[in-house]
Structures are given as C-alpha cells and as structure tokens.
C-alpha cells in the first residue's frame, strides 16, 4: 500500500448523515447537517486483534496505561500511542453483589428493589469520585494529541471536577462554566483546588452549556462536555469493565441515571460495538432513569420519541438537573436499539433509595440513587422481571454532596450530643442505644 494510503483506524462520523471527517480536526458537529459526530472504529480490523482473552490478560497489568480500567480496552477506545495517554489511572471500580439473596449487608438494597441478582458498579470510586474520569482521560489525551491550547466545559459539578484534575495533570489551562449557586460545594472545591478558572453564571446548566459552546468556538478552546465524541469513547469502558467483571456474561438490564444523556449514549455504543466484535452475543436492555423535575427524555419516551421536550429543570439531584440534554438523539437511538426504557423518579424516591444505599455501607450521591429508585419502580411495574439479572451504575461518591447527606441524616439519625467527658454517664447512654 502506498504511504499515506493506510486505512484509517478511527475517524469522526456524523450520526445523522454519516459524512466522515479526520479525527485530527477539532469538530463536534457535522459541517453538512449540524448533526453530532461520533468516533467510528474500523471494527472489521479490530475484530481480528481484540478478544476477551486479551482484556483478561491485561486485567493483571500493574503499570499504566493498561492498569487503567479505560486503557485496558485501548484499541476500542482510542488507538493513540501509549506514550500520549494522560491517565491517573481511572476505572477498576468495584462491582458489588447487592441482590436480595446475598449474605452481606448489601442485600438490603436487593430487598429494597426486589431483585435477587442485583449488581452495583460504583463509579464513585474513580480518582475524582465520579464516572466522568473515564471520559476525561480520553478527552484530555485527545486535547494533547490535537495540541489544544486550553480546555473548557459547562457542568453540574462532576465534569468540572474531573476536567480540572486531568487538565492540571496535562498542564493545560482550564475554564469551567457553572450555574451559580447550583452545584455542591465539594465539586466546586475540587475544580478550584485543581486550579481551574471558574466562571459562575446566573443561569442553569442548560444556559451554561450554550455559553460555553459559544466561547469555545470564539476563542478556539477545546470543549470537553459529552458533546465531545472522545469523552464518550472513554465512558464506554463502564460497560466493557462491567461485562468483564461478570465474566462476559451479559446481564438482562443495565440501569443508570440520565441527565445530559452522554452516559446512556456511551454505554449503548460500547454494547453495540462489543456485540459486533463478538465479545458478547446479545445485548442487555438499557434503562435510563431521570428525576421527575428534570425528565425531558422520559417525556419524549412516553410519546415513543415522536416529540422532543425541554423543561425548566428542578431536582435535589443537582448532577442531573438538566432540562435540554445535548446527547438526546444518540441516547434515543440507544434506547431503541437495546429495546430499552426510560423511567422517571421523584426526589422523595431518590432520597429514600439513597438512604438504603448509604446505610448499606457503600453510599452514593443523590443522582446515583436514581438507579436504585428506578430499578425498584421498574420491578413494581413488572417491566423488570424478578428472575432477571440487573446491573445498576452508581455514578458518584457519597461525599460529592455532603449538603444533601447532612440534610437527610441530621433529621433521621440517632446522635449522641456530647455534654461532657463523664465515661460512666456516656457508658449508660450507649447501653440504651444497644438495648443492653
Ligand atoms: N450522575 C452523576 C453523578 C453525574 O454527575 C451526571 C452528569 C449524571 C449522572 C448524568 O450523566 O449527563 O451523561 O446523562 N453530570 C454532568 C456534569 C452533567 O456536569 O457533571 P449524563
């Protein structure tokens, strides 16, 4: 083959009109029809060089980048040179058995949702405490490959914390656009501590998203929201790692919270590609769960996706307080192709589920609890059957939102107020707690 004529390993492709672009161009939308772009891999060529055995061997890697739960699947994610990768490393999050029949305290969660074979993949165990790190290691690596001069995102908090961390590691200036007063202090603290320039705007997430797109276009800054197709490539590894942890046995359902719909899109893409590559034989059904006050995707699903909605979003789960999701079209396709469903849960249901998860010892941030609340609802509706295997994704760490945790638990938890240091008196009080 003449030089320069080698087939492309991966490229950008419009999801709508399928026009192709080289991946070395900074692009998020199609020049022809303005559709969103996705990364496409040469799956035929890949099928010859990847296998479950290869990934199982790499699972034992002790060094970066293959030690990362994202870059273990390097060829399917972004086949750049290993030396170009910016990783902490991320991934390798626990998959907890939390079914009704388990022996551990986690069975409380299975009893609550009514599922015997129930697994929870805790993405809050990533370096900055959320699943966003899986996308960000790839987004920042691509920023370095492209020679970006600065990076930016709009965020409900977790994306900004993650971007700030990875940008600092890569030595890139970072701007985060935040809805003022609407993100948790912990997430803001992460972004600030990692040296991001925070731009607090008197608007909601959807407003901040529009502004950051404009600013990035004007100032030639690399945008790292999930509109960026490389972010989604990294987030695909949630599904790949989950399958690997289940010994490549496909669960009947994957349930996850949904806001801007990047994760629904990424997990769906991973599954479809895994099936095409022969890593799995069948697809799980995907259930995307939205908060009732921020449920445009659910409303659209109710119309069989005939109508698209925008809402003024309001929910206690600030991470998914999004009324006009950017990845709507991709996520719709995923729900259709996996015979999936979209469900909506109230803040009360989210907080109740969060209490069960927190009390079981693993804990999560409010948005993540939508997974458990949604599974319970789908069980009650008999959409999920009692005999089916369900894998839920917990997207963020409990400490991401201490304000909500304290609000809930100072009201409900028994606390012993210290009034002095009299050991005998304290001993008598503790005895009462233990019913001795
Ligand atoms: N769970 C958590 C903890 C999140 O932070 C987010 C999104 C989601 C779920 C929803 O995922 O947007 O891919 O559907 N947080 C973004 C942010 C929007 O800015 O941190 P999605």
Tab-separated table of C-alpha atoms and ligand atoms in Angstrom:
chain	number	residue	atom	x	y	z
A	1	UNK	CA	0.000	0.000	0.000
A	2	UNK	CA	1.484	3.435	-0.896
A	3	UNK	CA	2.466	5.637	2.063
A	4	UNK	CA	-0.360	7.858	3.307
A	5	UNK	CA	-2.922	5.398	1.958
A	6	UNK	CA	-3.190	3.171	5.055
A	7	UNK	CA	-6.809	2.683	6.105
A	8	UNK	CA	-7.912	4.930	8.979
A	9	UNK	CA	-8.150	3.092	12.302
A	10	UNK	CA	-10.737	5.590	13.514
A	11	UNK	CA	-12.467	8.685	12.267
A	12	UNK	CA	-15.306	11.068	13.114
A	13	UNK	CA	-18.663	10.407	11.527
A	14	UNK	CA	-21.935	12.330	11.549
A	15	UNK	CA	-24.594	10.336	13.363
A	16	UNK	CA	-27.214	11.802	11.093
A	17	UNK	CA	-25.905	11.990	7.510
A	18	UNK	CA	-22.829	9.718	8.009
A	19	UNK	CA	-20.300	12.120	6.446
A	20	UNK	CA	-16.785	11.253	7.636
A	21	UNK	CA	-14.098	13.584	9.000
A	22	UNK	CA	-10.499	13.031	10.055
A	23	UNK	CA	-10.072	12.774	13.813
A	24	UNK	CA	-7.286	15.358	13.782
A	25	UNK	CA	-9.796	18.158	13.113
A	26	UNK	CA	-11.426	19.886	16.116
A	27	UNK	CA	-15.084	19.273	15.382
A	28	UNK	CA	-18.202	18.441	17.392
A	29	UNK	CA	-20.911	18.942	14.745
A	30	UNK	CA	-21.200	17.928	11.107
A	31	UNK	CA	-20.335	20.722	8.634
A	32	UNK	CA	-23.080	19.433	6.316
A	33	UNK	CA	-26.117	18.943	8.564
A	34	UNK	CA	-25.026	20.063	12.070
A	35	UNK	CA	-25.616	16.542	13.474
A	36	UNK	CA	-23.402	15.391	16.367
A	37	UNK	CA	-20.249	13.496	15.478
A	38	UNK	CA	-19.166	10.163	16.876
A	39	UNK	CA	-15.886	8.289	16.800
A	40	UNK	CA	-16.048	5.281	14.486
A	41	UNK	CA	-13.519	2.451	14.619
A	42	UNK	CA	-12.610	0.019	11.893
A	43	UNK	CA	-14.451	-2.813	13.646
A	44	UNK	CA	-13.635	-5.390	10.972
A	45	UNK	CA	-9.921	-4.864	11.521
A	46	UNK	CA	-10.400	-4.685	15.288
A	47	UNK	CA	-12.273	-7.996	15.408
A	48	UNK	CA	-9.049	-9.673	14.280
A	49	UNK	CA	-6.922	-8.259	17.095
A	50	UNK	CA	-9.084	-7.947	20.213
A	51	UNK	CA	-10.667	-10.672	22.308
A	52	UNK	CA	-11.956	-11.285	25.801
A	53	UNK	CA	-8.712	-13.219	26.478
A	54	UNK	CA	-6.595	-10.177	25.589
A	55	UNK	CA	-8.550	-7.974	28.010
A	56	UNK	CA	-8.472	-10.667	30.708
A	57	UNK	CA	-4.664	-10.865	30.406
A	58	UNK	CA	-4.371	-7.084	30.658
A	59	UNK	CA	-6.500	-7.115	33.789
A	60	UNK	CA	-3.401	-8.257	35.649
A	61	UNK	CA	-1.341	-5.269	34.428
A	62	UNK	CA	0.487	-3.453	37.195
A	63	UNK	CA	1.606	-0.446	35.145
A	64	UNK	CA	-0.054	2.376	33.248
A	65	UNK	CA	-1.691	2.676	30.858
A	66	UNK	CA	-3.109	-0.875	30.777
A	67	UNK	CA	-3.646	-0.794	34.546
A	68	UNK	CA	-6.357	1.803	33.840
A	69	UNK	CA	-9.887	0.429	33.556
A	70	UNK	CA	-10.261	2.608	30.458
A	71	UNK	CA	-6.997	1.997	28.618
A	72	UNK	CA	-7.188	-1.758	29.176
A	73	UNK	CA	-9.542	-1.540	26.181
A	74	UNK	CA	-7.150	0.840	24.375
A	75	UNK	CA	-7.894	-0.368	20.812
A	76	UNK	CA	-11.659	0.054	21.264
A	77	UNK	CA	-11.345	3.433	22.975
A	78	UNK	CA	-8.675	5.489	21.207
A	79	UNK	CA	-5.745	3.796	19.474
A	80	UNK	CA	-3.223	6.574	20.133
A	81	UNK	CA	0.414	5.911	21.057
A	82	UNK	CA	0.643	4.661	24.644
A	83	UNK	CA	3.127	7.442	25.456
A	84	UNK	CA	0.491	10.107	24.647
A	85	UNK	CA	-2.020	8.900	27.233
A	86	UNK	CA	-2.909	11.100	30.232
A	87	UNK	CA	-4.171	8.773	32.970
A	88	UNK	CA	-4.382	8.763	36.792
A	89	UNK	CA	-5.310	5.765	36.266
A	90	UNK	CA	-9.087	5.548	36.385
A	91	UNK	CA	-11.701	2.794	36.374
A	92	UNK	CA	-11.281	-0.592	38.069
A	93	UNK	CA	-14.299	0.299	40.184
A	94	UNK	CA	-15.950	-2.359	42.307
A	95	UNK	CA	-18.945	-4.331	41.181
A	96	UNK	CA	-20.901	-5.053	44.352
A	97	UNK	CA	-23.238	-8.021	44.625
A	98	UNK	CA	-26.286	-6.416	46.213
A	99	UNK	CA	-29.036	-8.925	45.440
A	100	UNK	CA	-31.758	-9.986	47.841
A	101	UNK	CA	-30.096	-13.353	48.483
A	102	UNK	CA	-26.603	-12.076	49.289
A	103	UNK	CA	-25.121	-12.733	52.715
A	104	UNK	CA	-23.627	-9.233	53.186
A	105	UNK	CA	-25.410	-6.113	54.402
A	106	UNK	CA	-25.761	-5.071	50.755
A	107	UNK	CA	-28.679	-7.473	50.449
A	108	UNK	CA	-30.748	-4.619	51.991
A	109	UNK	CA	-30.518	-2.913	48.604
A	110	UNK	CA	-31.678	-6.048	46.765
A	111	UNK	CA	-34.529	-6.476	49.248
A	112	UNK	CA	-35.491	-2.845	48.685
A	113	UNK	CA	-35.646	-3.155	44.907
A	114	UNK	CA	-36.925	-6.739	44.982
A	115	UNK	CA	-34.217	-8.198	42.720
A	116	UNK	CA	-32.298	-11.419	43.505
A	117	UNK	CA	-29.474	-10.967	41.022
A	118	UNK	CA	-28.580	-7.323	41.514
A	119	UNK	CA	-25.121	-5.783	40.971
A	120	UNK	CA	-23.997	-2.239	41.565
A	121	UNK	CA	-20.971	-0.824	39.794
A	122	UNK	CA	-19.652	2.033	41.897
A	123	UNK	CA	-18.233	4.681	39.606
A	124	UNK	CA	-17.836	6.963	42.622
A	125	UNK	CA	-14.622	5.010	43.218
A	126	UNK	CA	-12.874	6.784	40.332
A	127	UNK	CA	-9.982	9.214	41.105
A	128	UNK	CA	-12.147	12.350	41.372
A	129	UNK	CA	-15.185	10.483	42.676
A	130	UNK	CA	-17.341	10.063	39.576
A	131	UNK	CA	-17.596	8.237	36.248
A	132	UNK	CA	-16.541	11.419	34.457
A	133	UNK	CA	-12.864	10.447	34.861
A	134	UNK	CA	-13.319	7.650	32.324
A	135	UNK	CA	-14.320	10.146	29.667
A	136	UNK	CA	-11.877	12.795	30.761
A	137	UNK	CA	-8.726	10.664	30.478
A	138	UNK	CA	-9.621	10.200	26.804
A	139	UNK	CA	-10.829	13.783	26.236
A	140	UNK	CA	-7.633	15.243	27.690
A	141	UNK	CA	-5.463	12.738	25.836
A	142	UNK	CA	-7.118	13.855	22.591
A	143	UNK	CA	-6.631	17.506	23.622
A	144	UNK	CA	-2.894	16.777	23.935
A	145	UNK	CA	-2.833	14.914	20.601
A	146	UNK	CA	-4.545	17.874	18.917
A	147	UNK	CA	-2.265	20.410	20.605
A	148	UNK	CA	-5.180	22.247	22.244
A	149	UNK	CA	-4.136	25.468	23.986
A	150	UNK	CA	-6.885	25.357	26.648
A	151	UNK	CA	-9.906	23.265	27.651
A	152	UNK	CA	-13.367	24.093	28.993
A	153	UNK	CA	-16.722	22.617	29.998
A	154	UNK	CA	-20.099	23.557	31.436
A	155	UNK	CA	-21.020	21.425	34.389
A	156	UNK	CA	-23.394	20.489	37.173
A	157	UNK	CA	-20.177	19.794	39.102
A	158	UNK	CA	-18.627	16.404	38.405
A	159	UNK	CA	-17.438	17.121	34.871
A	160	UNK	CA	-15.733	20.293	36.098
A	161	UNK	CA	-14.011	18.470	38.986
A	162	UNK	CA	-12.745	15.799	36.614
A	163	UNK	CA	-11.705	18.184	33.841
A	164	UNK	CA	-9.822	20.384	36.320
A	165	UNK	CA	-7.884	17.382	37.600
A	166	UNK	CA	-6.894	15.952	34.204
A	167	UNK	CA	-6.150	19.377	32.707
A	168	UNK	CA	-3.807	20.085	35.627
A	169	UNK	CA	-2.061	16.777	35.011
A	170	UNK	CA	-1.626	17.646	31.330
A	171	UNK	CA	-0.545	21.215	32.158
A	172	UNK	CA	-3.438	22.761	30.209
A	173	UNK	CA	-5.329	25.919	31.248
A	174	UNK	CA	-8.899	25.012	32.190
A	175	UNK	CA	-12.141	27.017	32.314
A	176	UNK	CA	-15.303	25.664	33.936
A	177	UNK	CA	-18.694	27.306	33.380
A	178	UNK	CA	-21.055	26.684	36.289
A	179	UNK	CA	-24.632	27.612	37.142
A	180	UNK	CA	-24.056	29.922	40.111
A	181	UNK	CA	-25.200	28.565	43.469
A	182	UNK	CA	-26.439	25.332	41.906
A	183	UNK	CA	-23.521	22.963	42.330
A	184	UNK	CA	-22.372	21.291	45.512
A	185	UNK	CA	-19.526	22.872	47.472
A	186	UNK	CA	-17.445	19.670	47.282
A	187	UNK	CA	-17.456	19.645	43.488
A	188	UNK	CA	-16.704	23.351	43.289
A	189	UNK	CA	-13.871	22.879	45.789
A	190	UNK	CA	-12.336	20.173	43.583
A	191	UNK	CA	-12.364	22.402	40.487
A	192	UNK	CA	-10.937	25.366	42.375
A	193	UNK	CA	-8.292	23.290	44.159
A	194	UNK	CA	-7.069	21.809	40.871
A	195	UNK	CA	-6.556	25.316	39.521
A	196	UNK	CA	-9.498	25.694	37.104
A	197	UNK	CA	-10.736	29.174	36.306
A	198	UNK	CA	-14.365	29.024	37.430
A	199	UNK	CA	-16.911	31.126	35.567
A	200	UNK	CA	-20.097	31.246	37.660
A	201	UNK	CA	-23.110	32.249	35.608
A	202	UNK	CA	-26.550	33.435	36.667
A	203	UNK	CA	-28.256	30.681	34.701
A	204	UNK	CA	-28.916	26.952	34.869
A	205	UNK	CA	-26.813	24.124	33.370
A	206	UNK	CA	-28.578	24.381	30.009
A	207	UNK	CA	-27.760	28.109	29.840
A	208	UNK	CA	-24.134	27.478	30.815
A	209	UNK	CA	-23.903	24.791	28.119
A	210	UNK	CA	-24.939	27.273	25.408
A	211	UNK	CA	-22.467	29.899	26.640
A	212	UNK	CA	-19.506	27.515	26.815
A	213	UNK	CA	-20.120	26.333	23.245
A	214	UNK	CA	-20.109	29.927	22.038
A	215	UNK	CA	-16.954	30.827	23.989
A	216	UNK	CA	-15.092	27.712	22.835
A	217	UNK	CA	-15.926	28.438	19.184
A	218	UNK	CA	-14.880	32.087	19.503
A	219	UNK	CA	-11.651	31.520	21.415
A	220	UNK	CA	-10.618	28.201	19.908
A	221	UNK	CA	-10.755	26.396	23.259
A	222	UNK	CA	-11.221	22.618	23.253
A	223	UNK	CA	-14.698	21.785	24.607
A	224	UNK	CA	-14.876	18.759	26.875
A	225	UNK	CA	-18.552	18.257	27.561
A	226	UNK	CA	-20.069	14.981	26.404
A	227	UNK	CA	-20.843	16.696	23.101
A	228	UNK	CA	-17.142	15.891	22.538
A	229	UNK	CA	-17.143	12.427	20.953
A	230	UNK	CA	-13.848	11.397	22.574
A	231	UNK	CA	-15.326	11.760	26.072
A	232	UNK	CA	-17.933	9.155	25.206
A	233	UNK	CA	-15.278	6.737	23.967
A	234	UNK	CA	-13.824	6.704	27.482
A	235	UNK	CA	-17.195	6.279	29.139
A	236	UNK	CA	-17.788	3.173	27.026
A	237	UNK	CA	-15.364	1.429	29.382
A	238	UNK	CA	-18.004	1.390	32.156
A	239	UNK	CA	-19.928	-1.200	30.141
A	240	UNK	CA	-16.822	-3.084	28.985
A	241	UNK	CA	-15.455	-3.375	32.508
A	242	UNK	CA	-18.860	-4.373	33.850
A	243	UNK	CA	-19.107	-7.169	31.278
A	244	UNK	CA	-15.582	-8.301	32.094
A	245	UNK	CA	-16.379	-8.367	35.827
A	246	UNK	CA	-19.384	-10.568	35.014
A	247	UNK	CA	-17.042	-12.881	33.108
A	248	UNK	CA	-18.520	-11.582	29.826
A	249	UNK	CA	-21.967	-12.870	30.784
A	250	UNK	CA	-24.497	-10.302	29.672
A	251	UNK	CA	-26.943	-9.056	32.341
A	252	UNK	CA	-30.582	-8.654	31.327
A	253	UNK	CA	-30.560	-4.963	32.275
A	254	UNK	CA	-28.161	-2.087	32.767
A	255	UNK	CA	-29.769	0.732	34.756
A	256	UNK	CA	-28.268	4.211	35.057
A	257	UNK	CA	-29.165	7.823	35.911
A	258	UNK	CA	-29.668	10.163	32.967
A	259	UNK	CA	-29.089	13.901	32.641
A	260	UNK	CA	-27.268	15.209	29.586
A	261	UNK	CA	-27.526	11.632	28.199
A	262	UNK	CA	-23.827	11.210	27.429
A	263	UNK	CA	-23.543	8.115	29.571
A	264	UNK	CA	-26.620	6.413	28.122
A	265	UNK	CA	-25.124	7.040	24.669
A	266	UNK	CA	-21.644	5.808	25.628
A	267	UNK	CA	-22.815	2.622	27.323
A	268	UNK	CA	-25.092	1.825	24.400
A	269	UNK	CA	-22.262	2.382	21.900
A	270	UNK	CA	-19.972	0.087	23.889
A	271	UNK	CA	-22.544	-2.694	23.901
A	272	UNK	CA	-23.331	-2.440	20.210
A	273	UNK	CA	-19.635	-2.479	19.318
A	274	UNK	CA	-18.923	-5.353	21.737
A	275	UNK	CA	-21.589	-7.419	20.004
A	276	UNK	CA	-20.219	-6.571	16.561
A	277	UNK	CA	-16.731	-7.587	17.711
A	278	UNK	CA	-18.023	-10.905	19.053
A	279	UNK	CA	-17.120	-10.083	22.677
A	280	UNK	CA	-20.769	-10.693	23.607
A	281	UNK	CA	-23.577	-12.498	21.813
A	282	UNK	CA	-26.603	-10.476	22.896
A	283	UNK	CA	-27.456	-7.013	24.219
A	284	UNK	CA	-28.754	-6.119	27.669
A	285	UNK	CA	-31.718	-3.764	27.836
A	286	UNK	CA	-30.827	-0.261	28.999
A	287	UNK	CA	-32.982	1.637	31.495
A	288	UNK	CA	-32.206	5.369	31.784
A	289	UNK	CA	-33.620	6.959	34.911
A	290	UNK	CA	-34.415	10.660	35.183
A	291	UNK	CA	-35.520	12.805	38.108
A	292	UNK	CA	-39.166	13.817	37.783
A	293	UNK	CA	-38.301	17.527	37.827
A	294	UNK	CA	-35.731	17.087	35.043
A	295	UNK	CA	-37.252	14.453	32.797
A	296	UNK	CA	-37.401	15.643	29.152
A	297	UNK	CA	-36.079	12.291	27.896
A	298	UNK	CA	-38.718	10.384	29.845
A	299	UNK	CA	-41.463	12.613	28.466
A	300	UNK	CA	-40.219	12.038	24.969
A	301	UNK	CA	-40.068	8.259	25.553
A	302	UNK	CA	-43.744	8.449	26.606
A	303	UNK	CA	-44.533	9.692	23.084
A	304	UNK	CA	-42.441	6.879	21.529
A	305	UNK	CA	-39.865	9.613	20.850
A	306	UNK	CA	-42.189	11.394	18.455
A	307	UNK	CA	-41.818	14.660	20.362
A	308	UNK	CA	-38.759	16.225	21.942
A	309	UNK	CA	-39.195	18.226	25.163
A	310	UNK	CA	-37.259	20.900	27.032
A	311	UNK	CA	-38.042	21.537	30.698
A	312	UNK	CA	-37.057	24.052	33.373
A	313	UNK	CA	-35.139	21.525	35.449
A	314	UNK	CA	-35.502	21.265	39.222
A	315	UNK	CA	-34.465	18.337	41.429
A	316	UNK	CA	-32.477	17.710	44.597
A	317	UNK	CA	-30.166	15.533	42.472
A	318	UNK	CA	-28.185	18.524	41.196
A	319	UNK	CA	-25.920	16.391	38.948
A	320	UNK	CA	-28.873	15.550	36.707
A	321	UNK	CA	-30.653	18.914	36.920
A	322	UNK	CA	-30.710	19.253	33.130
A	323	UNK	CA	-33.701	20.254	31.015
A	324	UNK	CA	-32.371	20.102	27.451
A	325	UNK	CA	-29.943	17.179	27.090
A	326	UNK	CA	-27.270	17.594	24.437
A	327	UNK	CA	-26.958	13.887	23.581
A	328	UNK	CA	-30.699	13.376	23.106
A	329	UNK	CA	-30.534	11.895	19.585
A	330	UNK	CA	-27.749	9.434	20.394
A	331	UNK	CA	-29.460	8.258	23.569
A	332	UNK	CA	-32.784	7.819	21.785
A	333	UNK	CA	-31.050	5.529	19.305
A	334	UNK	CA	-29.541	3.506	22.147
A	335	UNK	CA	-32.905	3.027	23.850
A	336	UNK	CA	-34.417	1.923	20.534
A	337	UNK	CA	-31.570	-0.450	19.640
A	338	UNK	CA	-31.404	-2.110	23.071
A	339	UNK	CA	-35.165	-2.360	23.484
A	340	UNK	CA	-34.593	-0.111	26.466
A	341	UNK	CA	-36.850	2.042	28.628
A	342	UNK	CA	-36.773	5.472	30.254
A	343	UNK	CA	-38.219	5.919	33.746
A	344	UNK	CA	-38.769	8.918	35.980
A	345	UNK	CA	-38.487	9.015	39.796
A	346	UNK	CA	-39.441	11.680	42.335
A	347	UNK	CA	-36.967	13.381	44.674
A	348	UNK	CA	-38.642	11.514	47.539
A	349	UNK	CA	-37.942	8.192	45.807
A	350	UNK	CA	-34.336	9.273	45.121
A	351	UNK	CA	-33.707	10.206	48.756
A	352	UNK	CA	-35.343	7.034	50.057
A	353	UNK	CA	-33.168	4.902	47.760
A	354	UNK	CA	-30.099	6.933	48.735
A	355	UNK	CA	-30.769	6.206	52.413
A	356	UNK	CA	-30.835	2.455	51.674
A	357	UNK	CA	-27.574	2.624	49.666
A	358	UNK	CA	-25.869	4.825	52.252
A	359	UNK	CA	-26.983	2.611	55.132
A	360	UNK	CA	-25.689	-0.496	53.363
A	361	UNK	CA	-22.187	0.969	53.713
A	362	UNK	CA	-21.345	1.866	50.127
A	363	UNK	CA	-23.177	5.199	49.782
A	364	UNK	CA	-23.570	7.424	46.730
A	365	UNK	CA	-24.504	10.931	45.653
A	366	UNK	CA	-28.215	11.713	45.094
A	367	UNK	CA	-28.200	11.400	41.270
A	368	UNK	CA	-26.738	7.893	41.529
A	369	UNK	CA	-29.579	6.797	43.789
A	370	UNK	CA	-31.937	7.305	40.824
A	371	UNK	CA	-30.545	3.973	39.555
A	372	UNK	CA	-31.865	2.078	42.580
A	373	UNK	CA	-35.108	4.073	42.788
A	374	UNK	CA	-35.691	3.433	39.070
A	375	UNK	CA	-34.941	-0.292	39.303
A	376	UNK	CA	-37.456	-0.562	42.141
A	377	UNK	CA	-40.095	1.243	40.099
A	378	UNK	CA	-39.481	-0.916	37.013
A	379	UNK	CA	-39.758	-4.033	39.180
A	380	UNK	CA	-43.051	-2.827	40.617
A	381	UNK	CA	-44.324	-2.182	37.084
A	382	UNK	CA	-43.155	-5.713	36.140
A	383	UNK	CA	-41.050	-4.298	33.335
A	384	UNK	CA	-38.028	-5.856	35.054
A	385	UNK	CA	-38.885	-9.470	35.945
A	386	UNK	CA	-37.868	-10.990	39.309
A	387	UNK	CA	-35.798	-13.688	37.564
A	388	UNK	CA	-33.729	-11.167	35.577
A	389	UNK	CA	-30.153	-10.061	36.298
A	390	UNK	CA	-29.793	-6.330	36.794
A	391	UNK	CA	-26.585	-4.283	36.835
A	392	UNK	CA	-27.008	-0.729	38.112
A	393	UNK	CA	-24.489	2.084	37.812
A	394	UNK	CA	-23.801	4.324	40.810
A	395	UNK	CA	-22.239	7.356	39.187
A	396	UNK	CA	-20.844	9.433	42.063
A	397	UNK	CA	-19.374	9.211	45.571
A	398	UNK	CA	-21.356	9.945	48.723
A	399	UNK	CA	-19.019	12.842	49.590
A	400	UNK	CA	-19.858	14.628	46.341
A	401	UNK	CA	-22.918	16.080	48.033
A	402	UNK	CA	-22.478	16.298	51.808
A	403	UNK	CA	-25.101	19.056	51.989
A	404	UNK	CA	-27.863	16.636	50.956
A	405	UNK	CA	-26.455	13.869	53.156
A	406	UNK	CA	-26.446	16.130	56.210
A	407	UNK	CA	-29.894	17.475	55.414
A	408	UNK	CA	-31.294	13.944	55.320
A	409	UNK	CA	-29.373	12.363	58.154
A	410	UNK	CA	-29.372	15.044	60.822
A	411	UNK	CA	-33.138	14.609	60.809
A	412	UNK	CA	-33.211	10.809	60.821
A	413	UNK	CA	-30.023	9.566	62.509
A	414	UNK	CA	-29.768	8.964	66.201
A	415	UNK	CA	-26.908	11.080	67.513
A	416	UNK	CA	-25.416	11.359	70.953
A	417	UNK	CA	-24.807	15.004	71.789
A	418	UNK	CA	-21.686	15.258	73.902
A	419	UNK	CA	-22.256	17.268	77.058
A	420	UNK	CA	-19.120	16.344	78.954
A	421	UNK	CA	-16.497	13.657	79.369
A	422	UNK	CA	-18.026	11.531	82.075
A	423	UNK	CA	-17.231	7.942	80.956
A	424	UNK	CA	-19.757	6.302	83.289
A	425	UNK	CA	-22.586	8.558	82.111
A	426	UNK	CA	-21.638	8.019	78.474
A	427	UNK	CA	-21.473	4.246	79.046
A	428	UNK	CA	-25.050	4.283	80.394
A	429	UNK	CA	-26.258	6.234	77.350
A	430	UNK	CA	-24.550	3.874	74.897
A	431	UNK	CA	-26.087	0.872	76.650
A	432	UNK	CA	-29.507	2.323	75.898
A	433	UNK	CA	-28.579	2.551	72.181
A	434	UNK	CA	-27.519	-1.078	72.169
A	435	UNK	CA	-30.656	-2.092	74.090
A	436	UNK	CA	-28.468	-3.835	76.726
B	1	LIG	N1	-24.706	11.015	37.676
B	1	LIG	C1	-23.809	11.942	38.034
B	1	LIG	C2	-23.171	11.825	39.363
B	1	LIG	C3	-23.485	12.999	37.156
B	1	LIG	O1	-22.600	13.907	37.524
B	1	LIG	C4	-24.143	13.081	35.905
B	1	LIG	C5	-23.868	14.173	34.974
B	1	LIG	C6	-25.062	12.068	35.581
B	1	LIG	C7	-25.315	11.062	36.484
B	1	LIG	C8	-25.782	12.041	34.283
B	1	LIG	O2	-24.976	11.618	33.242
B	1	LIG	O3	-25.232	13.603	31.797
B	1	LIG	O4	-24.198	11.518	30.950
B	1	LIG	O5	-26.629	11.608	31.421
B	1	LIG	N2	-23.188	15.195	35.260
B	1	LIG	C9	-22.737	16.217	34.320
B	1	LIG	C10	-21.775	17.173	34.959
B	1	LIG	C11	-23.804	16.833	33.532
B	1	LIG	O6	-21.639	18.317	34.512
B	1	LIG	O7	-21.079	16.760	35.871
B	1	LIG	P1	-25.275	12.114	31.748
